Short mmCIF file of C-alpha atoms in Angstrom, two decimals:
data_model
loop_
_atom_site.label_atom_id
_atom_site.label_comp_id
_atom_site.label_asym_id
_atom_site.label_seq_id
_atom_site.Cartn_x
_atom_site.Cartn_y
_atom_site.Cartn_z
CA MET P 1 98.31 286.40 175.76
CA ALA P 2 98.27 283.85 172.91
CA ALA P 3 100.96 284.22 170.26
CA TRP P 4 98.42 283.51 167.55
CA ARG P 5 95.07 284.84 166.44
CA VAL P 6 92.00 282.89 165.38
CA ARG P 7 89.66 284.03 162.63
CA GLU P 8 87.04 282.70 160.27
CA ALA P 9 88.31 281.47 156.92
CA ARG P 10 87.50 283.24 153.66
CA HIS P 11 87.31 281.87 150.13
CA ALA P 12 90.75 283.33 149.36
CA ASP P 13 92.26 281.13 152.09
CA LEU P 14 91.34 277.83 150.45
CA THR P 15 94.73 277.32 148.82
CA LEU P 16 96.59 277.90 152.10
CA VAL P 17 94.18 275.63 153.96
CA ARG P 18 94.67 272.76 151.53
CA SER P 19 98.45 273.23 151.70
CA LEU P 20 98.34 273.07 155.50
CA LEU P 21 96.17 269.94 155.46
CA ALA P 22 98.46 268.27 152.93
CA ASP P 23 101.48 268.95 155.16
CA THR P 24 99.92 267.83 158.46
CA CYS P 25 97.27 265.17 157.73
CA GLU P 26 97.07 261.75 156.14
CA PRO P 27 95.76 261.96 152.57
CA GLY P 28 92.59 260.07 153.48
CA ALA P 29 91.76 262.56 156.24
CA VAL P 30 91.83 265.65 154.00
CA PRO P 31 88.30 266.79 153.02
CA SER P 32 87.53 267.28 149.36
CA THR P 33 87.75 270.69 147.71
CA GLU P 34 83.97 270.80 147.36
CA LEU P 35 83.46 270.07 151.06
CA LEU P 36 85.98 272.71 152.13
CA THR P 37 84.48 275.29 149.79
CA GLU P 38 81.00 274.70 151.22
CA ALA P 39 82.33 274.79 154.79
CA VAL P 40 84.08 278.11 154.19
CA ALA P 41 80.93 279.58 152.65
CA ARG P 42 78.88 278.56 155.71
CA GLY P 43 81.48 279.85 158.18
CA PHE P 44 82.47 276.39 159.43
CA VAL P 45 86.23 276.81 158.91
CA ARG P 46 88.42 278.65 161.43
CA LEU P 47 92.10 279.48 161.08
CA ALA P 48 94.95 280.15 163.51
CA GLU P 49 97.71 282.50 162.34
CA ALA P 50 101.05 283.51 163.85
CA ASP P 51 103.39 286.03 162.21
CA ASP P 52 101.22 286.02 159.06
CA GLU P 53 101.65 282.25 158.76
CA LEU P 54 98.80 279.75 158.82
CA ILE P 55 99.61 277.39 161.70
CA GLY P 56 96.30 275.60 162.25
CA CYS P 57 92.77 275.14 161.02
CA ILE P 58 89.56 273.33 161.86
CA ALA P 59 86.66 272.51 159.57
CA ALA P 60 83.19 271.11 160.10
CA GLU P 61 80.09 270.24 158.12
CA MET P 62 76.40 270.26 159.02
CA PRO P 63 74.61 267.41 157.23
CA SER P 64 71.37 268.29 159.04
CA PRO P 65 70.19 271.35 161.02
CA GLY P 66 70.46 269.38 164.26
CA HIS P 67 73.89 267.78 163.77
CA ALA P 68 77.36 269.22 163.12
CA ARG P 69 80.36 266.97 162.48
CA LEU P 70 84.01 267.99 162.76
CA SER P 71 85.71 267.17 159.47
CA VAL P 72 89.35 267.83 160.31
CA ILE P 73 91.58 269.68 162.74
CA ALA P 74 95.23 270.31 161.93
CA VAL P 75 98.11 272.17 163.60
CA ARG P 76 101.66 272.44 162.32
CA THR P 77 104.12 270.23 164.19
CA GLN P 78 106.18 273.05 165.74
CA HIS P 79 103.04 274.70 167.17
CA ARG P 80 101.43 271.64 168.75
CA ARG P 81 100.82 271.22 172.50
CA GLN P 82 100.55 275.00 172.90
CA GLY P 83 96.76 275.35 172.94
CA VAL P 84 96.21 276.18 169.27
CA GLY P 85 93.93 273.22 168.65
CA ALA P 86 91.96 273.90 171.83
CA ASP P 87 91.39 277.53 170.77
CA LEU P 88 90.20 276.46 167.34
CA LEU P 89 87.87 273.77 168.69
CA THR P 90 86.45 275.93 171.48
CA GLY P 91 85.71 278.78 169.07
CA LEU P 92 83.90 276.49 166.65
CA VAL P 93 81.84 274.90 169.42
CA GLU P 94 80.82 278.36 170.67
CA LYS P 95 79.82 279.35 167.14
CA PHE P 96 77.50 276.35 166.83
CA SER P 97 76.17 276.82 170.36
CA LEU P 98 75.17 280.45 169.69
CA SER P 99 73.93 279.91 166.14
CA SER P 100 70.34 279.07 167.11
CA VAL P 101 67.94 278.66 170.00
CA GLU P 102 68.36 274.88 169.76
CA PRO P 103 72.12 274.25 169.35
CA PRO P 104 72.99 271.23 167.17
CA LEU P 105 74.72 268.10 168.39
CA ILE P 106 78.45 268.45 167.71
CA SER P 107 80.28 265.20 167.04
CA ALA P 108 83.66 263.93 165.88
CA VAL P 109 85.33 260.60 165.17
CA ALA P 110 88.86 259.71 166.32
CA SER P 111 90.69 256.40 166.20
CA THR P 112 92.43 254.71 169.11
CA GLU P 113 95.74 255.51 167.38
CA GLN P 114 95.13 259.26 167.64
CA PRO P 115 95.77 260.01 171.34
CA ALA P 116 96.47 263.70 170.70
CA VAL P 117 93.13 264.23 168.94
CA THR P 118 91.34 262.18 171.60
CA GLN P 119 92.92 264.21 174.40
CA LEU P 120 91.95 267.44 172.65
CA LEU P 121 88.33 266.37 172.27
CA LEU P 122 88.05 265.18 175.87
CA GLY P 123 89.65 268.39 177.13
CA CYS P 124 87.07 270.49 175.26
CA GLY P 125 83.98 268.84 176.69
CA PHE P 126 83.54 265.84 174.38
CA ILE P 127 82.92 262.26 175.50
CA GLY P 128 83.28 259.02 173.55
CA THR P 129 79.92 257.30 173.37
CA ARG P 130 80.28 254.35 170.98
CA VAL P 131 82.58 252.38 168.72
CA MET P 132 82.15 253.04 165.00
CA GLN P 133 82.52 250.06 162.67
CA SER P 134 85.21 250.82 160.09
CA GLY P 135 84.80 247.67 158.00
CA THR P 136 88.18 246.18 158.97
CA THR P 137 88.84 243.75 161.81
CA ASP P 138 92.57 244.27 162.30
CA GLY P 139 92.76 248.07 162.19
CA PRO P 140 92.36 250.61 165.01
CA LEU P 141 88.94 251.28 166.47
CA HIS P 142 87.14 254.49 165.65
CA ILE P 143 85.23 256.12 168.50
CA HIS P 144 82.33 258.52 168.15
CA PHE P 145 82.73 261.61 170.35
CA GLN P 146 80.02 264.16 171.04
CA HIS P 147 80.04 267.47 172.85
CA LYS P 148 78.08 267.50 176.11
CA ALA P 149 75.90 270.60 176.32
CA ARG P 150 73.92 269.48 179.38
CA VAL P 151 75.06 268.77 182.93
CA GLU P 152 74.85 265.06 183.70
CA TYR P 153 76.19 263.03 186.59
CA ILE P 154 78.49 260.03 186.56
CA ASP P 155 78.54 257.30 189.17
CA PRO P 156 81.88 257.58 191.03
CA ASP P 157 81.82 253.84 191.81
CA ALA P 158 81.20 252.73 188.23
CA ARG P 159 84.42 253.67 186.45
CA HIS P 160 87.12 251.47 184.98
CA LEU P 161 90.23 251.73 182.79
CA VAL P 162 90.63 250.05 179.43
CA PRO P 163 93.92 250.13 177.44
CA THR P 164 93.40 251.60 173.99
CA ARG P 165 94.81 248.43 172.40
CA ALA P 166 92.23 246.21 174.16
CA THR P 167 89.74 246.51 171.31
CA GLU P 168 87.33 243.78 172.35
CA GLN P 169 87.11 245.04 175.91
CA LEU P 170 86.61 248.59 174.64
CA LYS P 171 83.72 247.45 172.44
CA ASP P 172 82.15 245.66 175.38
CA SER P 173 82.62 248.62 177.73
CA LEU P 174 80.98 251.08 175.35
CA ALA P 175 78.11 248.78 174.38
CA PRO P 176 75.73 250.04 177.14
CA SER P 177 74.17 253.37 176.21
CA ASP P 178 74.97 254.90 179.61
CA HIS P 179 78.76 254.27 179.40
CA ALA P 180 81.20 256.69 177.77
CA VAL P 181 84.88 257.61 177.51
CA THR P 182 85.53 260.58 179.79
CA ALA P 183 89.35 260.69 180.02
CA LEU P 184 92.57 259.47 178.42
CA VAL P 185 95.19 258.40 180.98
CA THR P 186 98.48 256.52 181.13
CA LEU P 187 98.27 252.97 182.53
CA GLY P 188 101.48 250.97 182.83
CA GLY P 189 103.22 253.34 180.44
CA GLU P 190 100.51 252.91 177.78
CA PRO P 191 97.45 255.04 176.92
CA ALA P 192 94.14 253.90 178.37
CA PHE P 193 90.58 255.15 178.37
CA GLU P 194 88.62 255.84 181.52
CA ILE P 195 85.10 254.54 181.02
CA ALA P 196 82.39 256.04 183.24
CA ARG P 197 78.73 255.24 183.70
CA PHE P 198 76.34 258.19 183.52
CA GLU P 199 73.33 258.14 185.79
CA GLN P 200 70.14 258.01 183.78
CA ASP P 201 67.62 260.67 184.81
CA ASP P 202 63.96 260.68 183.83
CA PRO P 203 63.61 263.88 181.74
CA ALA P 204 59.79 263.76 181.85
CA ALA P 205 59.75 263.58 185.65
CA LEU P 206 62.33 266.37 185.98
CA GLN P 207 60.47 268.63 183.57
CA SER P 208 57.16 267.89 185.24
CA GLY P 209 58.62 268.92 188.58
CA GLU P 210 60.04 272.11 187.08
CA ALA P 211 56.68 273.04 185.52
CA ALA P 212 54.88 272.36 188.81
CA ALA P 213 57.38 274.52 190.71
CA GLY P 214 56.87 277.34 188.21
CA ILE P 215 53.10 277.18 188.56
CA ALA P 216 53.29 277.17 192.36
CA PHE P 217 55.73 280.08 192.42
CA SER P 218 53.75 282.25 189.99
CA GLY P 219 50.55 281.47 191.86
CA SER P 220 52.10 282.67 195.13
CA ILE P 221 53.41 285.85 193.52
CA LEU P 222 50.00 286.49 191.94
CA ALA P 223 48.34 286.23 195.37
CA ALA P 224 50.82 288.70 196.87
CA ILE P 225 50.44 291.17 193.98
CA THR P 226 46.63 290.93 194.20
CA PHE P 227 46.76 291.73 197.91
CA LEU P 228 49.00 294.75 197.30
CA LEU P 229 46.79 295.89 194.44
CA GLY P 230 43.75 295.72 196.72
CA PHE P 231 45.53 297.98 199.21
CA ALA P 232 46.45 300.36 196.38
CA PHE P 233 42.80 300.75 195.33
CA SER P 234 41.61 301.20 198.90
CA SER P 235 44.08 304.03 199.59
CA THR P 236 43.23 307.48 198.27
CA ARG P 237 46.88 308.60 198.53
CA PHE P 238 48.34 305.76 196.48
CA PRO P 239 49.89 307.05 193.19
CA ASP P 240 47.93 306.13 190.08
CA ASP P 241 51.07 305.25 188.15
CA VAL P 242 52.08 302.65 190.77
CA ARG P 243 48.56 301.20 190.57
CA LEU P 244 49.08 300.79 186.82
CA LEU P 245 52.47 299.16 187.47
CA LEU P 246 50.82 296.61 189.76
CA ILE P 247 48.05 295.97 187.24
CA GLY P 248 50.72 295.26 184.63
CA ALA P 249 52.50 292.93 187.08
CA THR P 250 49.24 291.07 187.65
CA PHE P 251 48.70 290.67 183.91
CA SER P 252 52.27 289.45 183.32
CA THR P 253 52.09 286.95 186.19
CA VAL P 254 48.82 285.54 184.87
CA LEU P 255 50.52 285.17 181.48
CA SER P 256 53.39 283.27 183.10
CA LEU P 257 50.87 280.90 184.70
CA ILE P 258 49.34 280.29 181.28
CA VAL P 259 52.79 279.64 179.84
CA TYR P 260 53.66 277.19 182.61
CA ALA P 261 50.36 275.41 181.96
CA SER P 262 51.39 275.20 178.28
CA ALA P 263 54.65 273.61 179.39
CA SER P 264 52.66 270.97 181.25
CA GLY P 265 50.63 270.36 178.11
CA GLU P 266 53.83 270.03 176.11
CA LEU P 267 54.94 267.33 178.54
CA ALA P 268 51.67 265.48 178.09
CA ARG P 269 51.98 265.50 174.29
CA ILE P 270 55.80 265.32 173.90
CA ARG P 271 55.65 266.32 170.26
CA SER P 272 57.74 269.37 169.45
CA ASN P 273 60.37 269.13 172.23
CA SER P 274 59.82 272.82 173.00
CA PHE P 275 59.61 272.51 176.79
CA GLY P 276 62.76 274.59 177.29
CA LYS P 277 61.49 277.44 175.11
CA ILE P 278 58.14 277.52 176.92
CA MET P 279 59.78 277.50 180.35
CA LYS P 280 62.05 280.38 179.35
CA TRP P 281 58.99 282.47 178.50
CA GLY P 282 57.36 281.60 181.80
CA ASN P 283 60.50 282.33 183.85
CA VAL P 284 61.21 285.68 182.17
CA LEU P 285 57.60 286.90 182.33
CA SER P 286 57.29 285.82 185.96
CA GLU P 287 60.46 287.59 187.08
CA TYR P 288 60.53 290.80 185.04
CA GLY P 289 56.78 291.24 184.73
CA GLY P 290 55.68 290.05 188.16
CA VAL P 291 58.33 289.57 190.87
CA LEU P 292 60.46 292.67 190.29
CA PRO P 293 57.57 295.16 189.92
CA PHE P 294 56.03 293.69 193.09
CA LEU P 295 59.25 294.00 195.12
CA ILE P 296 60.05 297.48 193.80
CA SER P 297 56.54 298.64 194.74
CA LEU P 298 56.94 297.59 198.39
CA PRO P 299 58.81 300.75 199.57
CA VAL P 300 56.18 302.88 197.80
CA THR P 301 53.43 301.02 199.64
CA TYR P 302 55.27 301.43 202.93
CA ALA P 303 55.71 305.16 202.29
CA GLN P 304 51.97 305.56 201.85
CA ALA P 305 51.11 303.42 204.89
CA SER P 306 53.66 304.84 207.38
CA GLY P 307 54.20 308.42 206.26
CA ASP P 308 57.74 308.20 207.71
CA PRO P 309 60.31 309.23 205.07
CA TRP P 310 63.34 308.02 207.09
CA THR P 311 62.25 304.44 207.58
CA THR P 312 60.92 304.46 204.02
CA MET P 313 64.34 305.37 202.63
CA VAL P 314 66.13 302.83 204.84
CA LEU P 315 63.79 300.12 203.56
CA ALA P 316 64.26 301.27 199.96
CA VAL P 317 68.07 301.33 200.17
CA VAL P 318 68.16 297.88 201.78
CA LEU P 319 65.85 296.52 199.07
CA SER P 320 68.00 298.09 196.33
CA ALA P 321 71.12 296.50 197.81
CA ALA P 322 69.35 293.13 198.04
CA LEU P 323 68.21 293.38 194.41
CA GLY P 324 71.73 294.31 193.33
CA TRP P 325 73.14 291.25 195.12
CA TYR P 326 70.47 289.02 193.63
CA GLU P 327 71.11 290.27 190.08
CA ARG P 328 74.81 289.40 190.43
CA SER P 329 74.17 286.01 192.02
CA GLU P 330 73.80 282.69 190.24
CA PHE P 331 70.16 282.50 191.34
CA SER P 332 68.90 285.26 189.04
CA ILE P 333 67.37 284.71 185.62
CA ALA P 334 69.92 287.13 184.14
CA HIS P 335 72.76 284.83 185.26
CA ARG P 336 71.47 282.17 182.87
CA PHE P 337 72.11 284.34 179.82
CA ARG P 338 75.10 286.07 178.28
CA ARG P 339 75.52 289.62 179.61
CA THR P 340 76.53 292.76 177.71
CA PRO P 341 77.30 296.28 178.93
CA THR P 342 73.78 297.33 177.96
CA GLU P 343 72.27 294.60 180.11
CA VAL P 344 74.52 295.54 183.01
CA ALA P 345 73.25 299.14 182.76
CA LEU P 346 69.64 297.91 182.73
CA THR P 347 70.42 295.77 185.79
CA VAL P 348 71.77 298.81 187.67
CA LEU P 349 68.65 300.81 186.81
CA THR P 350 66.44 297.97 188.06
CA ALA P 351 68.32 297.69 191.36
CA ALA P 352 68.20 301.47 191.92
CA SER P 353 64.45 301.70 191.21
CA PRO P 354 63.21 301.02 194.79
CA THR P 355 65.32 303.88 196.18
CA ALA P 356 64.35 306.29 193.41
CA GLY P 357 60.63 305.50 193.62
CA ALA P 358 60.48 305.70 197.42
CA ALA P 359 62.33 309.03 197.39
CA LEU P 360 59.84 310.53 194.94
CA VAL P 361 56.80 309.34 196.89
CA ALA P 362 58.26 310.31 200.29
CA THR P 363 58.90 313.87 199.06
CA ASP P 364 55.49 314.19 197.34
CA VAL P 365 57.11 314.55 193.92
CA THR P 366 55.30 313.16 190.90
CA SER P 367 56.46 309.58 190.24
CA TRP P 368 55.27 309.19 186.65
CA PRO P 369 58.79 309.58 185.14
CA TRP P 370 60.10 306.89 187.52
CA THR P 371 57.28 304.49 186.64
CA ILE P 372 57.80 305.01 182.91
CA ALA P 373 61.58 304.50 183.24
CA LEU P 374 61.07 301.32 185.28
CA THR P 375 58.51 299.95 182.83
CA VAL P 376 60.82 300.61 179.88
CA THR P 377 63.76 299.01 181.71
CA LEU P 378 61.88 295.83 182.59
CA ALA P 379 60.31 295.64 179.13
CA ALA P 380 63.75 295.98 177.52
CA ARG P 381 65.17 293.21 179.67
CA THR P 382 62.20 290.99 178.87
CA TRP P 383 62.64 291.60 175.15
CA LEU P 384 66.38 290.90 175.32
CA TYR P 385 66.05 287.58 177.12
CA LEU P 386 63.07 286.36 175.11
CA PHE P 387 64.12 287.37 171.60
CA ARG P 388 67.86 288.13 171.63
CA ARG P 389 69.23 285.31 173.75
CA GLY P 390 69.25 281.55 173.39
CA ALA P 391 67.99 278.93 175.79
CA GLU P 392 68.59 279.24 179.52
CA ALA P 393 70.78 276.14 179.42
CA ASP P 394 73.46 277.98 177.44
CA ILE P 395 75.74 278.63 180.44
CA ALA P 396 79.45 278.67 179.77
CA GLU P 397 80.37 278.17 183.43
CA ARG P 398 78.71 274.75 183.63
CA ARG P 399 80.80 271.64 183.35
CA GLN P 400 79.65 269.02 180.88
CA TRP P 401 79.44 266.34 183.55
CA GLN P 402 79.89 266.07 187.28
CA ILE P 403 80.47 263.32 189.81
CA ARG P 404 77.52 263.04 192.17
CA GLN P 405 78.69 263.24 195.77
#
């Protein structure tokens, strides 16, 4: 357990913050009082405290809604190299990442004479993308770092080391847009940057393939639901509430097809950069409005067709177990979003629905309460993922870059 606690700064902390910055930073690196006051008011300043003493702080500013810049990070000398700075930086990055559906770009600038700051940024998912001109020719180079929110791949055969003092070589290495600093190492007893080349993907082609896969998948599910719905209308013993459930699944799947078609149109226009939002709607509607109701209805259909309660219950239990495994796996839609105890409870109810529904039908008990409970559960999950969660790409477990094998 950390020996310090991190919290958001308040206006009353400004004096302590300025005292800490004056003790630990160069005068030119200390933000102005006006900038700090605005950052505190917007919640962009975080503090680390130990034994009621301020031991570290980090501040940022947001000059535009799509860009956040780290202003300063400071830790008292006796508390450095203990993880205080990493805690402060990680917490601030998470705050920006969860602040909106479209998280802003988070950037920072560090000079080649600040290896500790550089190591901290690289360790928290930042990469150095370009050299910033400081106006002087004999001073240290300043490198622009930005936080990588997407998974990208680097070429394992296109990496090289550049000593931090080799300024001209560093400028040349970072001149191509696909090269970046990914690590700070020791070379011959001196610090050196590892420069890696990122493979350039074609976003339009990748998104087009994703939209096409979504359309094909929803079309297949729609065909299966339509077939099951036809059986439901042809059977006089099929429960009316399950028929309504399948009608709702058909409607939701058709909506997902429309949404996927809108994603394709967004690709054709490339105006609002809302492809990710549209795909999230299509994915959630397809799974919780189409796929899950269809799968959960299968044991009910089998119960009506076979009239054998034992095999019906075996099928239902197996399907519930399979749904439970799927919900916990990395393949599920739910895995792409942050989970809370409420969502876990809704997941359990969803997985148990096939067994509960089959048991009611097999014993000739009215299934209306089960259908209503299932509809409410799936509707709640749909509402949570569409309106209370960010984009699907917001996955904490993902690394910022990977080496393609």
